[in-house]
XYZ file of C-alpha atoms in Angstrom:
621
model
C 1.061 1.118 3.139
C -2.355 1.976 1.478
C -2.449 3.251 -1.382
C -3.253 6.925 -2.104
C -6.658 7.530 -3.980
C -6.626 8.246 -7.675
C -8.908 10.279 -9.372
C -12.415 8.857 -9.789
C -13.493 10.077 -12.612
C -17.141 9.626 -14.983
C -19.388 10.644 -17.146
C -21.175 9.679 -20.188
C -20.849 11.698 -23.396
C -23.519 13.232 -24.165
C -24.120 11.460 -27.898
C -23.827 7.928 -25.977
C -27.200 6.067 -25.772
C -27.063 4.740 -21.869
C -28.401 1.653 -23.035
C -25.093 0.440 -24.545
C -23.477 1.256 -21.718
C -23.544 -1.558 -19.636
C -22.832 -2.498 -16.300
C -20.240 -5.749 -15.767
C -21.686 -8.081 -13.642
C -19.352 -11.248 -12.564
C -16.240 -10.692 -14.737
C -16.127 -13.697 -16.057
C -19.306 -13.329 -17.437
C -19.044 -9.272 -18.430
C -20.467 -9.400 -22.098
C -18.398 -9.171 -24.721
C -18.481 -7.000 -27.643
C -20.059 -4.723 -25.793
C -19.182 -0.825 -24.576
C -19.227 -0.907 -20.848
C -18.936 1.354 -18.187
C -17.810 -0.271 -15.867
C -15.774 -3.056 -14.641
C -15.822 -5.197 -11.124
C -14.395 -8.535 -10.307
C -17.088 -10.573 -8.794
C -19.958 -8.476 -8.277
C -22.705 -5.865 -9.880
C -21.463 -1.991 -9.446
C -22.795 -0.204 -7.434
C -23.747 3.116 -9.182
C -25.634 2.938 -12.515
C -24.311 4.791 -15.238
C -26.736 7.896 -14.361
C -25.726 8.550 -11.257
C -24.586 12.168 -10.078
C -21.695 11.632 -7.395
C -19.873 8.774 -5.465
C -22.072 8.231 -2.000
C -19.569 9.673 0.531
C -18.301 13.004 -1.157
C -20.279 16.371 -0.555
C -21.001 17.467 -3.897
C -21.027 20.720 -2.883
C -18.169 21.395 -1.077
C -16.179 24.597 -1.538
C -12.849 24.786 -3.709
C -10.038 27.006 -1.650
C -7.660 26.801 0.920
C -4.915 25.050 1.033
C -4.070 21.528 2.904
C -0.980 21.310 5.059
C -0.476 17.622 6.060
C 2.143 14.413 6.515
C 1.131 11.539 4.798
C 0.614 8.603 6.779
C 0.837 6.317 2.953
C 2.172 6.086 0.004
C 2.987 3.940 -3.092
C 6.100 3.283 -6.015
C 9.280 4.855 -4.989
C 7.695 7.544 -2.633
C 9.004 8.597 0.646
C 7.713 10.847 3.266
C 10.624 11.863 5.020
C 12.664 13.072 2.041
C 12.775 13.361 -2.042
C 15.559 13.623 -4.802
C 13.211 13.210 -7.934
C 9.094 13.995 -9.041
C 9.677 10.823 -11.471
C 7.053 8.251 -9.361
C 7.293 5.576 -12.038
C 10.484 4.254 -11.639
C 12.449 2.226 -9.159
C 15.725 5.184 -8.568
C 15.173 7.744 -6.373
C 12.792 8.871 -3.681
C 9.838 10.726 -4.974
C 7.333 13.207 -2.517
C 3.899 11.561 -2.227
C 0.692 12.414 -3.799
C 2.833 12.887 -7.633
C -0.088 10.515 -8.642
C -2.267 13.493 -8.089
C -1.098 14.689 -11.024
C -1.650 12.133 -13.898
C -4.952 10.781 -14.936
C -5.661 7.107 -15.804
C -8.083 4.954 -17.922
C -10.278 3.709 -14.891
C -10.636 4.295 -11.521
C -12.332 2.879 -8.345
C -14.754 3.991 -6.477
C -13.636 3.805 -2.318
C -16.874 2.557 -1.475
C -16.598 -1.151 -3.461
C -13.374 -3.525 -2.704
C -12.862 -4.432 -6.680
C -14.986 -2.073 -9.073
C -13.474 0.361 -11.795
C -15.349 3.104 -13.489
C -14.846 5.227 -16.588
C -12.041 7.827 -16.293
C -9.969 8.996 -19.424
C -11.863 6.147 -21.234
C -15.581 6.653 -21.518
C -16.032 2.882 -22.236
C -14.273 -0.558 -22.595
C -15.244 -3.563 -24.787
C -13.479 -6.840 -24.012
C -12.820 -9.349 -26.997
C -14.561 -12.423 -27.304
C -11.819 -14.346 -26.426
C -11.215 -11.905 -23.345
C -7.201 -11.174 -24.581
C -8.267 -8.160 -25.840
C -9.155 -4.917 -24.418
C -10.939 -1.824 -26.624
C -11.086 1.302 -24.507
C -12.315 4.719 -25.924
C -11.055 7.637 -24.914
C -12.806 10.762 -24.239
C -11.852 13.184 -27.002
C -11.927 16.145 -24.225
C -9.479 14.811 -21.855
C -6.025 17.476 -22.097
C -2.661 17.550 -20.317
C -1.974 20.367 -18.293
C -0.167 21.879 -21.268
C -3.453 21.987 -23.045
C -2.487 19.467 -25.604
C -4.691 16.770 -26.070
C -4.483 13.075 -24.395
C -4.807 10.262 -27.094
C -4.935 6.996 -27.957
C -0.863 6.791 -28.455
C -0.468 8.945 -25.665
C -2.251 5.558 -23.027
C -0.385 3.092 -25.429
C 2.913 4.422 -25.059
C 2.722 5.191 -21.493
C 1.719 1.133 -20.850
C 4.703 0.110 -23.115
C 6.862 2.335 -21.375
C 5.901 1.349 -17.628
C 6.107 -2.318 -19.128
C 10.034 -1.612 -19.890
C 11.187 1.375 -18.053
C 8.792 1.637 -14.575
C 9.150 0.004 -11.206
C 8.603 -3.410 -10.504
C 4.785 -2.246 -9.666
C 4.414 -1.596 -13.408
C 6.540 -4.146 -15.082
C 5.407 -7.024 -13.267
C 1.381 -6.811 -13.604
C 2.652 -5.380 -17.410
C 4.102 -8.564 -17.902
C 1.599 -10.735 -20.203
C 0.432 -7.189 -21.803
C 1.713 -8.140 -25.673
C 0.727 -5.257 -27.142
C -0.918 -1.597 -26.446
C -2.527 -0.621 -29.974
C -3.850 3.272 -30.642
C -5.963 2.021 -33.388
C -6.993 6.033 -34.117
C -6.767 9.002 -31.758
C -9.335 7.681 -29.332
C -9.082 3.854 -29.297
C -7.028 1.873 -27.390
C -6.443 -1.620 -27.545
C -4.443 -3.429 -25.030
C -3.442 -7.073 -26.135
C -2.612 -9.690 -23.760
C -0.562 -12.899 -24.281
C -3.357 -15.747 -22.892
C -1.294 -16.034 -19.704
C -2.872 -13.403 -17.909
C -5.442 -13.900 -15.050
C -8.950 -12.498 -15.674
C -8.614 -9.733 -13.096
C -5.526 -8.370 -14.429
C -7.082 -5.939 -16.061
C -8.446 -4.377 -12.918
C -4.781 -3.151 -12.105
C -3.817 -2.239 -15.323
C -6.528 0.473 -15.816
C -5.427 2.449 -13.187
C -2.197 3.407 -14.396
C -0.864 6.649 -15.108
C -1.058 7.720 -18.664
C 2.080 10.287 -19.306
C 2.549 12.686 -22.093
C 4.654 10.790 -25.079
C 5.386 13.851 -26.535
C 6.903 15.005 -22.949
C 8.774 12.194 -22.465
C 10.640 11.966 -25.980
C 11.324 15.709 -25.852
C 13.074 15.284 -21.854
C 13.572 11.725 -20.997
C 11.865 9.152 -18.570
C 14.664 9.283 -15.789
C 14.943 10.909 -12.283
C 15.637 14.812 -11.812
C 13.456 17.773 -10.202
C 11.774 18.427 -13.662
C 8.168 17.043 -13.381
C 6.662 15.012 -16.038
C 3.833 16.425 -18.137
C 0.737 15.396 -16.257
C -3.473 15.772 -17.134
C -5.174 15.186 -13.517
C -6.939 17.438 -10.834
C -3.218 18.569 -9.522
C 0.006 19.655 -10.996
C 3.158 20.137 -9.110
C 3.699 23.562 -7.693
C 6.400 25.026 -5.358
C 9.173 22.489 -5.015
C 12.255 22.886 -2.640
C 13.374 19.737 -3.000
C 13.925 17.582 -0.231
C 12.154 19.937 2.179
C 8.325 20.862 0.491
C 5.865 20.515 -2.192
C 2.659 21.781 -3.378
C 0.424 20.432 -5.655
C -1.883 23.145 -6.878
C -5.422 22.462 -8.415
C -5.965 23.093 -11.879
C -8.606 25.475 -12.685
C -8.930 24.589 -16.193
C -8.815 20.485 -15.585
C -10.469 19.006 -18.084
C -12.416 16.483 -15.825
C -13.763 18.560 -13.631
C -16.950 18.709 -14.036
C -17.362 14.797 -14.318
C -19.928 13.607 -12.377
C -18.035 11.603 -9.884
C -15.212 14.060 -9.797
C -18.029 16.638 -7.910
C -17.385 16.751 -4.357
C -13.170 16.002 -4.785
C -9.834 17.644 -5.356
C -11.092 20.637 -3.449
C -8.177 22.007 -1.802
C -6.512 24.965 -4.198
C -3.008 23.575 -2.697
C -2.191 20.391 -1.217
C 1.190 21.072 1.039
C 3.507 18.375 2.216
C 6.780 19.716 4.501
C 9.316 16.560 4.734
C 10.804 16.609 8.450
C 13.421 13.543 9.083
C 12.432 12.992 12.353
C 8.802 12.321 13.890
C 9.048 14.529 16.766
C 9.786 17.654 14.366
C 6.457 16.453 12.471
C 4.523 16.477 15.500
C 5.851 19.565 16.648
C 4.587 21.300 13.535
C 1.225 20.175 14.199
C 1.021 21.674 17.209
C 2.634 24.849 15.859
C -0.332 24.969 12.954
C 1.703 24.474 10.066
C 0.876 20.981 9.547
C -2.848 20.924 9.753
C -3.531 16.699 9.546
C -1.108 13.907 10.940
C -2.120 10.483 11.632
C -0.146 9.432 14.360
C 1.766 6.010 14.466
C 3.313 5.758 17.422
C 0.987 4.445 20.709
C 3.064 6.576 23.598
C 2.748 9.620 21.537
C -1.170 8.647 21.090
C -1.320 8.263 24.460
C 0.444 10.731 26.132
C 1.463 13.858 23.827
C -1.537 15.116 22.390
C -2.809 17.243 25.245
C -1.106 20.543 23.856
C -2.835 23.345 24.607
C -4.294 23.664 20.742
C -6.287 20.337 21.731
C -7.584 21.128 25.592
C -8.673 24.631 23.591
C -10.343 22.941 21.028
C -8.751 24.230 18.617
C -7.042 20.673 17.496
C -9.564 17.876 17.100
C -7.968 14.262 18.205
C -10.113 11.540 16.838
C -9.945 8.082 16.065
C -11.435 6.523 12.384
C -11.810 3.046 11.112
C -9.164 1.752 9.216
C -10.372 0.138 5.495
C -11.973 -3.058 4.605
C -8.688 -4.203 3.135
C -5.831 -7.012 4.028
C -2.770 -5.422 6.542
C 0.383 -6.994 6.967
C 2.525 -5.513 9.779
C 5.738 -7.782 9.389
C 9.207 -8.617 10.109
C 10.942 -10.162 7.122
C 13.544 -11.958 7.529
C 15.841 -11.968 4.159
C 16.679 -15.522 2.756
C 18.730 -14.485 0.340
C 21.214 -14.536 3.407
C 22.136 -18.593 3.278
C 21.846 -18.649 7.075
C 18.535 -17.444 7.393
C 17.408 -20.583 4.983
C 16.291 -22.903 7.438
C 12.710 -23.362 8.803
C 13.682 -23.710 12.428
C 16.386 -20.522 12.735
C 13.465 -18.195 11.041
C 10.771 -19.946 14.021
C 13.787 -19.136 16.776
C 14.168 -15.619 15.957
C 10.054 -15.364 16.434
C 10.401 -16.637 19.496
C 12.689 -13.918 20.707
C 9.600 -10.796 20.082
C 7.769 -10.383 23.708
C 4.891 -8.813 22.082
C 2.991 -8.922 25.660
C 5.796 -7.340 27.750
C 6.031 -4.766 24.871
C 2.323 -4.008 24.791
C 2.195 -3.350 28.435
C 5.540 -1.588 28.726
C 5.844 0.721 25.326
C 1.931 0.266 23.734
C -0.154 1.219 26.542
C -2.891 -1.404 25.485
C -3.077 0.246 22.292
C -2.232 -2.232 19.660
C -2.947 -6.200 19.034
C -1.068 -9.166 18.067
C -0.741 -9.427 14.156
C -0.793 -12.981 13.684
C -1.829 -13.449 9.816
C -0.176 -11.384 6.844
C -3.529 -9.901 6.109
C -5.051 -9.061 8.913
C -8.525 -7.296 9.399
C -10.158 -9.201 6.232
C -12.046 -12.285 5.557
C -8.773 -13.675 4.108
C -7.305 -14.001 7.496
C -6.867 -18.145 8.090
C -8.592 -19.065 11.044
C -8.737 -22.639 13.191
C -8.477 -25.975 10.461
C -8.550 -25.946 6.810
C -11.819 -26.267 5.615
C -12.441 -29.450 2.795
C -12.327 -26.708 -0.186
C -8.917 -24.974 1.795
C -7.512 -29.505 1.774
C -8.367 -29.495 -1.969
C -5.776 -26.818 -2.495
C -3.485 -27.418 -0.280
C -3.325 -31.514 -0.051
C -1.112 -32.095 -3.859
C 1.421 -29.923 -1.831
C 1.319 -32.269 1.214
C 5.383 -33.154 1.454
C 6.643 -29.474 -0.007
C 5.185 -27.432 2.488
C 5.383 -27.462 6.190
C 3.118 -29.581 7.640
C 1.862 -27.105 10.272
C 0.294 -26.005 7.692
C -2.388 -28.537 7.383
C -3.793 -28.126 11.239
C -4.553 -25.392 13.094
C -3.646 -21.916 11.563
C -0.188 -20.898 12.684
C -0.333 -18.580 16.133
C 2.395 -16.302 17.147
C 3.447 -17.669 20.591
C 2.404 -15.816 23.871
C 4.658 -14.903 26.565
C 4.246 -14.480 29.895
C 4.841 -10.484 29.532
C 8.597 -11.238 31.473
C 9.863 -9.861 28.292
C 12.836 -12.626 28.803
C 10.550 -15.457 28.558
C 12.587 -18.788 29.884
C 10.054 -21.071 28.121
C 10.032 -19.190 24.678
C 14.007 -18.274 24.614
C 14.398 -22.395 25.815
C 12.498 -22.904 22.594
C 14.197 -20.903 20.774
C 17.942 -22.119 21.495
C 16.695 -25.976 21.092
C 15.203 -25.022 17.395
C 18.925 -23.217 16.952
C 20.395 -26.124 17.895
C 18.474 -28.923 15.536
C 18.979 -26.549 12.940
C 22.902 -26.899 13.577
C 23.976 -24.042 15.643
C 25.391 -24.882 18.047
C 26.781 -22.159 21.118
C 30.468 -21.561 21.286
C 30.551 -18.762 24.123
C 28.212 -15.944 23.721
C 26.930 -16.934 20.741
C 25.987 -19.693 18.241
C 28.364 -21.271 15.161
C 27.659 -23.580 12.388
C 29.323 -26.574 11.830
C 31.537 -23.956 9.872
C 32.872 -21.840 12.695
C 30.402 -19.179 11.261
C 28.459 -17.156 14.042
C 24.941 -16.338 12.731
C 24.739 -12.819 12.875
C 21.676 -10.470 12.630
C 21.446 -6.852 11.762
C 17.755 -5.064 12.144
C 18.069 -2.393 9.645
C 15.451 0.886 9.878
C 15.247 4.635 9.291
C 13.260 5.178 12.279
C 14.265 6.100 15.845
C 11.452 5.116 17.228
C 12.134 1.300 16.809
C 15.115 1.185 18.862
C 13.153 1.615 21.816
C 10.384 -0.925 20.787
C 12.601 -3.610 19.356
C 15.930 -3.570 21.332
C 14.432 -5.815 24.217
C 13.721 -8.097 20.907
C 17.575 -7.869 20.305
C 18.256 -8.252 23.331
C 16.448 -11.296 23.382
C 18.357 -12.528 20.321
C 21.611 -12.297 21.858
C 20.127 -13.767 24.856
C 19.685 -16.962 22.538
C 23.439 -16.893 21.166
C 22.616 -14.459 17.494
C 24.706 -11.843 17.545
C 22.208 -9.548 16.792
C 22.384 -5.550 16.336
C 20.104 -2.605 15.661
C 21.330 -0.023 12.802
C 19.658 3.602 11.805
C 20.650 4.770 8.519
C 18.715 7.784 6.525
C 16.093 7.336 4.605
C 17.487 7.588 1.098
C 20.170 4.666 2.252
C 17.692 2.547 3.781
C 15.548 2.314 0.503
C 18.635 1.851 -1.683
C 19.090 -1.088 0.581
C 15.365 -2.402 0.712
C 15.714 -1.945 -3.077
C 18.608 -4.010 -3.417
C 17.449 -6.193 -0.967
C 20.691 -5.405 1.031
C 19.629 -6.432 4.987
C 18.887 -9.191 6.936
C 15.692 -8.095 9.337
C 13.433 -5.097 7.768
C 10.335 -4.178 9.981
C 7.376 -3.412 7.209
C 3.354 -2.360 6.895
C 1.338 -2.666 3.851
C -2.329 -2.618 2.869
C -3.170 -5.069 0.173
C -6.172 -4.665 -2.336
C -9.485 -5.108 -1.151
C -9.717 -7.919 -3.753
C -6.228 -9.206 -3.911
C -4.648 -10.134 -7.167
C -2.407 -12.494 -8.176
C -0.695 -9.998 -9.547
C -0.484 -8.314 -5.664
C 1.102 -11.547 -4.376
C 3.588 -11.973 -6.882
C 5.043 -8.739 -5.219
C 5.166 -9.780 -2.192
C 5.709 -14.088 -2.246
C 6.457 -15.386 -5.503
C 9.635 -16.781 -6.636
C 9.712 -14.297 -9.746
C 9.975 -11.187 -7.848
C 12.368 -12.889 -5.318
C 15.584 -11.693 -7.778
C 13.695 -8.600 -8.991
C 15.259 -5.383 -6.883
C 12.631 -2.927 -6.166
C 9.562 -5.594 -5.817
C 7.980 -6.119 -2.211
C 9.289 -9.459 -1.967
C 11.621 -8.970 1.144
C 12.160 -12.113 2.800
C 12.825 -13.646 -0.763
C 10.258 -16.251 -0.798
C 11.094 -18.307 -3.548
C 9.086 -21.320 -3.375
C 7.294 -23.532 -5.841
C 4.120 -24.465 -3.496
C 4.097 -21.079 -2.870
C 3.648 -20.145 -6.404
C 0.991 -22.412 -6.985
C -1.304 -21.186 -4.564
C -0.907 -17.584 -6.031
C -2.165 -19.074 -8.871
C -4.985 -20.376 -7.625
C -5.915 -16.497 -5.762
C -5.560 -15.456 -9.653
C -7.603 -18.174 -11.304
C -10.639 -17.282 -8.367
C -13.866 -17.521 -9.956
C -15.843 -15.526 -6.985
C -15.328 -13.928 -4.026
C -15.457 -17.544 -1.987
C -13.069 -19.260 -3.950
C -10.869 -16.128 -3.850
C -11.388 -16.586 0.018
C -10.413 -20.071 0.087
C -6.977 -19.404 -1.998
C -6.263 -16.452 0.519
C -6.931 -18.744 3.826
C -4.658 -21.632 1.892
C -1.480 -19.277 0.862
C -1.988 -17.496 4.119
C -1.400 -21.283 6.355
C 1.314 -21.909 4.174
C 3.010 -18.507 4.746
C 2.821 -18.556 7.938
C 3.885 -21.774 8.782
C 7.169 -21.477 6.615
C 7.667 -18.357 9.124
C 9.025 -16.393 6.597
C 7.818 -13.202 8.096
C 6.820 -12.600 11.858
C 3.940 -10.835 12.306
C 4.299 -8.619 15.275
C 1.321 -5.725 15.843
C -1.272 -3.635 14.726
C -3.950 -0.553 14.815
C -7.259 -1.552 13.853
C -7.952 2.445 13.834
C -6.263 5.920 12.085
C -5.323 7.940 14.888
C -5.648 11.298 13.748
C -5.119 15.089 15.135
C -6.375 18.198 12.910
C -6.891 21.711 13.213
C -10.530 22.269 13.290
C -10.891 24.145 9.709
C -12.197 21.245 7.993
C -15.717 19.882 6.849
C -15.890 16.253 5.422
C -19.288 13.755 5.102
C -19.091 10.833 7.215
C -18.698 8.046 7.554
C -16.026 7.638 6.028
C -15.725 5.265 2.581
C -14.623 1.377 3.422
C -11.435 0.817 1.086
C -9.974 4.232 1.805
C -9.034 7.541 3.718
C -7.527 10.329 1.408
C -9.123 12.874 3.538
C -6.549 15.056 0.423
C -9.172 14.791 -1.853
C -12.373 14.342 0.073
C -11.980 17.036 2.398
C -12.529 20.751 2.176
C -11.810 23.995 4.116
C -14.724 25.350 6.097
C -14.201 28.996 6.523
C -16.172 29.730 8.987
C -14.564 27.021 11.541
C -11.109 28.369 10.173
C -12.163 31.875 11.299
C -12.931 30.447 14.745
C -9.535 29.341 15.989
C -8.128 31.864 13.823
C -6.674 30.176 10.667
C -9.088 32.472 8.261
């Protein structure tokens, strides 16, 4: 999943001399002592600090209107299908997407740079000398939505607070943050412990900051109450489990920011939760969902030719996807003892056709995802190069040694779907690993039979992935396909409770170690609620996430990617399986928007605005 946009928010006060507001170049080498403006990883910034709007908004656009539409991402606890709390920030319950909408945060990026944070809440940041030290100050104008102003202790007890109480996508990046100091009303310092990696920072400042006052008065848990908030949105009509509205605020403090011109233009953003697909897509053709990205190839390919569309009335268009690592995965959990071995983990790959299933379910539509971040320069391709050796070689004997020739390949069928080379494959790596078949299906030495059970929430799977099962079985794992609802099937990815989870995620344009560590380091392994699914818990493993956080530049961050990629994918603790390199999107033809549309993301929520005059057209004045 990609991430939702956050508010992008500056503008220089008007008492600040521009010349002390200076632009970070390489972070490393961002001056210290020092009010900047900005912040970016490896690189200059883009826009100087008297620049008007972000590139690819239309400063102009028209506020009204409101925006019907079924989110096709989201981040935290979220969940598009259903929601039992408006708490976002912590690991219970299922929360509506977009809450983020609502709360401002000390930086944010712009969509058109992979790694660059500007000015939000905090009109500058100074870093310490001895870069543990962080001095933001806040903008004395910045207000929640109750009108009461947003200060120093408000930022420093919201960081403390994520640090203890949030999800694991708070605690764990919050976890060398020693101390967050209001040192008045409108200076923040955050203190770090010396363990933190350079870029760390870069996360941090985008953060919500919530309202302490709020929170000591009602509590930091789950319920239908929202918490206080201070962005472009505030939560509106709730029914919960069913709708939402976020509704703009008139009065919003930042509005007039330079880059917040052209954004949050929609008077109402409106999300309708439907538990099945089909009902979603039958609303869109109804007109009361006005956007849905479709995800499902036979419905791109065959469904869309209501009579809304052939009128022209429904626009069905295709848009690049961002600049930005994709993993489309299967993770297999080995925090299951039987899923521990190398060779069972390369068997059950084996067993997904992805050729028969491209030309029997995908019409052509999607392609083989062979890396975990696909469609990005960190993508491993042919033989380590001599700086991609000097990483991996002092792990030569603890990793797989696949890893050191050519980058791992999913294997390639000959479109049968019940592949007698592959499934042969796969029962003689079974069988070195020491299961052996005792009728229809394998057993340990232990008279155990190694069972499988692919857990989702989506119908649509069965029909894609049974011939997969199938396939399984055909190999001796007794292997079976379960639906459960969405609220069960995220208390079990939560709790890590399954043994094959099918999963997509965007990663960072500039990935963090702090980003892998969710996802493949042994400390989130035992940490419910973190992204580490297949429980990758593995010492080599950890080392090369420290090298991506230790990067120096964009090519050495390159070279840790292409290293921890090889080694990920030769310990085949996921199998990649397929992907869209394009959004596939359907909309009622009301809206105006500037193209093309920005590199890192697609929150056509906040970019896009109602054009009356097309609405009028096709009758949705």
């Amino acid at each position: 999943m990609a991430g939702p946009s956050r508010r992008e928010v500056l503008a220089l006060g008007a008492a600040t001399a521009a010349a002390t507001l200076l632009p970070s170049r390489v972070f490393a080498a961002s001056p210290t002592q020092t009010p900047l403006y900005g912040l970016s990883a490896f690189g200059d910034l883009k826009y100087a600090v008297s620049f008007k709007n972000f590139d690819y908004v239309n400063p102009d656009a028209p506020k009204g209107g409101t925006f019907n539409f079924a989110p096709s991402s989201w981040v935290f606890n979220q969940n598009p299908q259903t929601f039992n709390t408006l708490n976002s920030f912590i690991l219970k319950g299922d929360a509506p997407p977009r809450m983020e909408l609502c709360f401002d945060s000390l930086m944010a990026s712009a969509l058109d740079e992979p790694d660059s944070s500007y000015s939000l809440v905090a009109e500058t940041v100074t870093i310490a000398p001895d870069r543990n030290s962080f001095t933001f100050k806040l903008r004395p104008e910045a207000r929640f939505h109750d009108g009461s102003p947003l200060t120093a202790e408000d930022a420093a007890f919201s960081y403390k607070l994520l640090k203890t109480d949030g999800a694991p996508d708070f605690s764990i990046p919050l976890a060398h943050l020693a101390d967050a100091i209001a040192d008045d009303k409108q200076t923040l310092r955050l203190v770090f412990d010396g363990k933190q990696t350079e870029r760390l920072i870069l996360s941090l400042i985008g953060f919500p900051i919530l309202s302490k006052a709020d929170i000591e008065a009602n509590g930091f848990k789950g319920g239908m109450r929202p918490l206080l908030g201070s962005g472009a949105y505030r939560v509106g009509k709730v029914a919960a489990g069913q709708t939402i509205e976020y509704e703009r605020v008139a009065d919003y403090w930042g509005k007039d920011l330079p880059v917040n011109r052209g954004q949050n233009n929609f008077d109402r953003i409106r999300i309708d939760f439907y538990l099945e697909r089909r009902a979603n897509f039958e609303a869109l053709k109804k007109g009361d969902v006005f956007f849905r990205e479709e995800s499902v190839s036979r419905s791109w390919a065959i469904d869309y030719d209501f009579p809304a569309v052939k009128e022209g009335r429904v626009v069905k268009r295709e848009f690049p996807t961002e600049k930005r690592p994709r993993m489309q995965a299967m993770a297999l959990n080995q925090r299951r003892d039987r899923f521990h071995d190398i060779k069972v983990r390369e068997a059950i790959g084996f067993c997904f056709d992805f050729e028969w299933t491209q030309r029997n379910f995908f019409y052509g539509l999607y392609q083989r995802s062979q890396s975990l971040f696909e469609l990005s320069d960190y993508r491993a391709e042919g033989k380590p190069t001599a700086a991609e050796l000097a990483l991996m070689e002092p792990l030569r004997g603890k990793v797989p040694e696949e890893a050191f020739g050519e980058a791992v390949m999913q294997p390639v069928s000959d479109g049968s779907g019940r592949d007698r080379k592959m499934l042969g494959t796969a029962s003689r790596l079974l069988a070195e690993a020491g299961w052996k078949r005792n009728g229809a299906f394998v057993q340990n030495d232990k008279g155990e039979t190694l069972t499988l059970e692919l857990l989702t929430d989506e119908e649509v799977f069965s029909r894609v992935l049974s011939p997969f099962v199938e396939n399984m079985r055909a190999i001796g794992i007794d292997a079976t396909f379960r639906i459960v609802d969405t609220p069960q099937y995220q208390r079990r990815l939560s709790a890590f409770d399954f043994d094959l989870v099918v999963v997509a995620f965007q990663f960072s344009p500039t990935p963090t170690k702090d980003d892998m560590e969710q996802f493949f380091h042994s400390r989130s392994a035992a940490m419910p609620g973190t992204r580490n699914y297949a429980g990758v818990a593995d010492p080599a493993v950890d080392a090369l996430i420290d090298a991506v956080g230790v990067a120096k530049d964009r090519q050495s961050l390159v070279v840790a990617m292409h290293a921890l990629d090889r080694v990920l994918r030769a310990r085949h603790d996921w199998i990649p399986n397929y992907l869209n390199a394009n959004h596939w999107v359907a909309f009622w033809d009301m809206f105006g928007f500037k193209e093309p549309k920005p590199d890192y993301a697609f929150p056509v929520e906040t970019l896009w605005w109602l054009d009356k005059d097309k609405a009028a057209k096709i009758g949705k004045a």
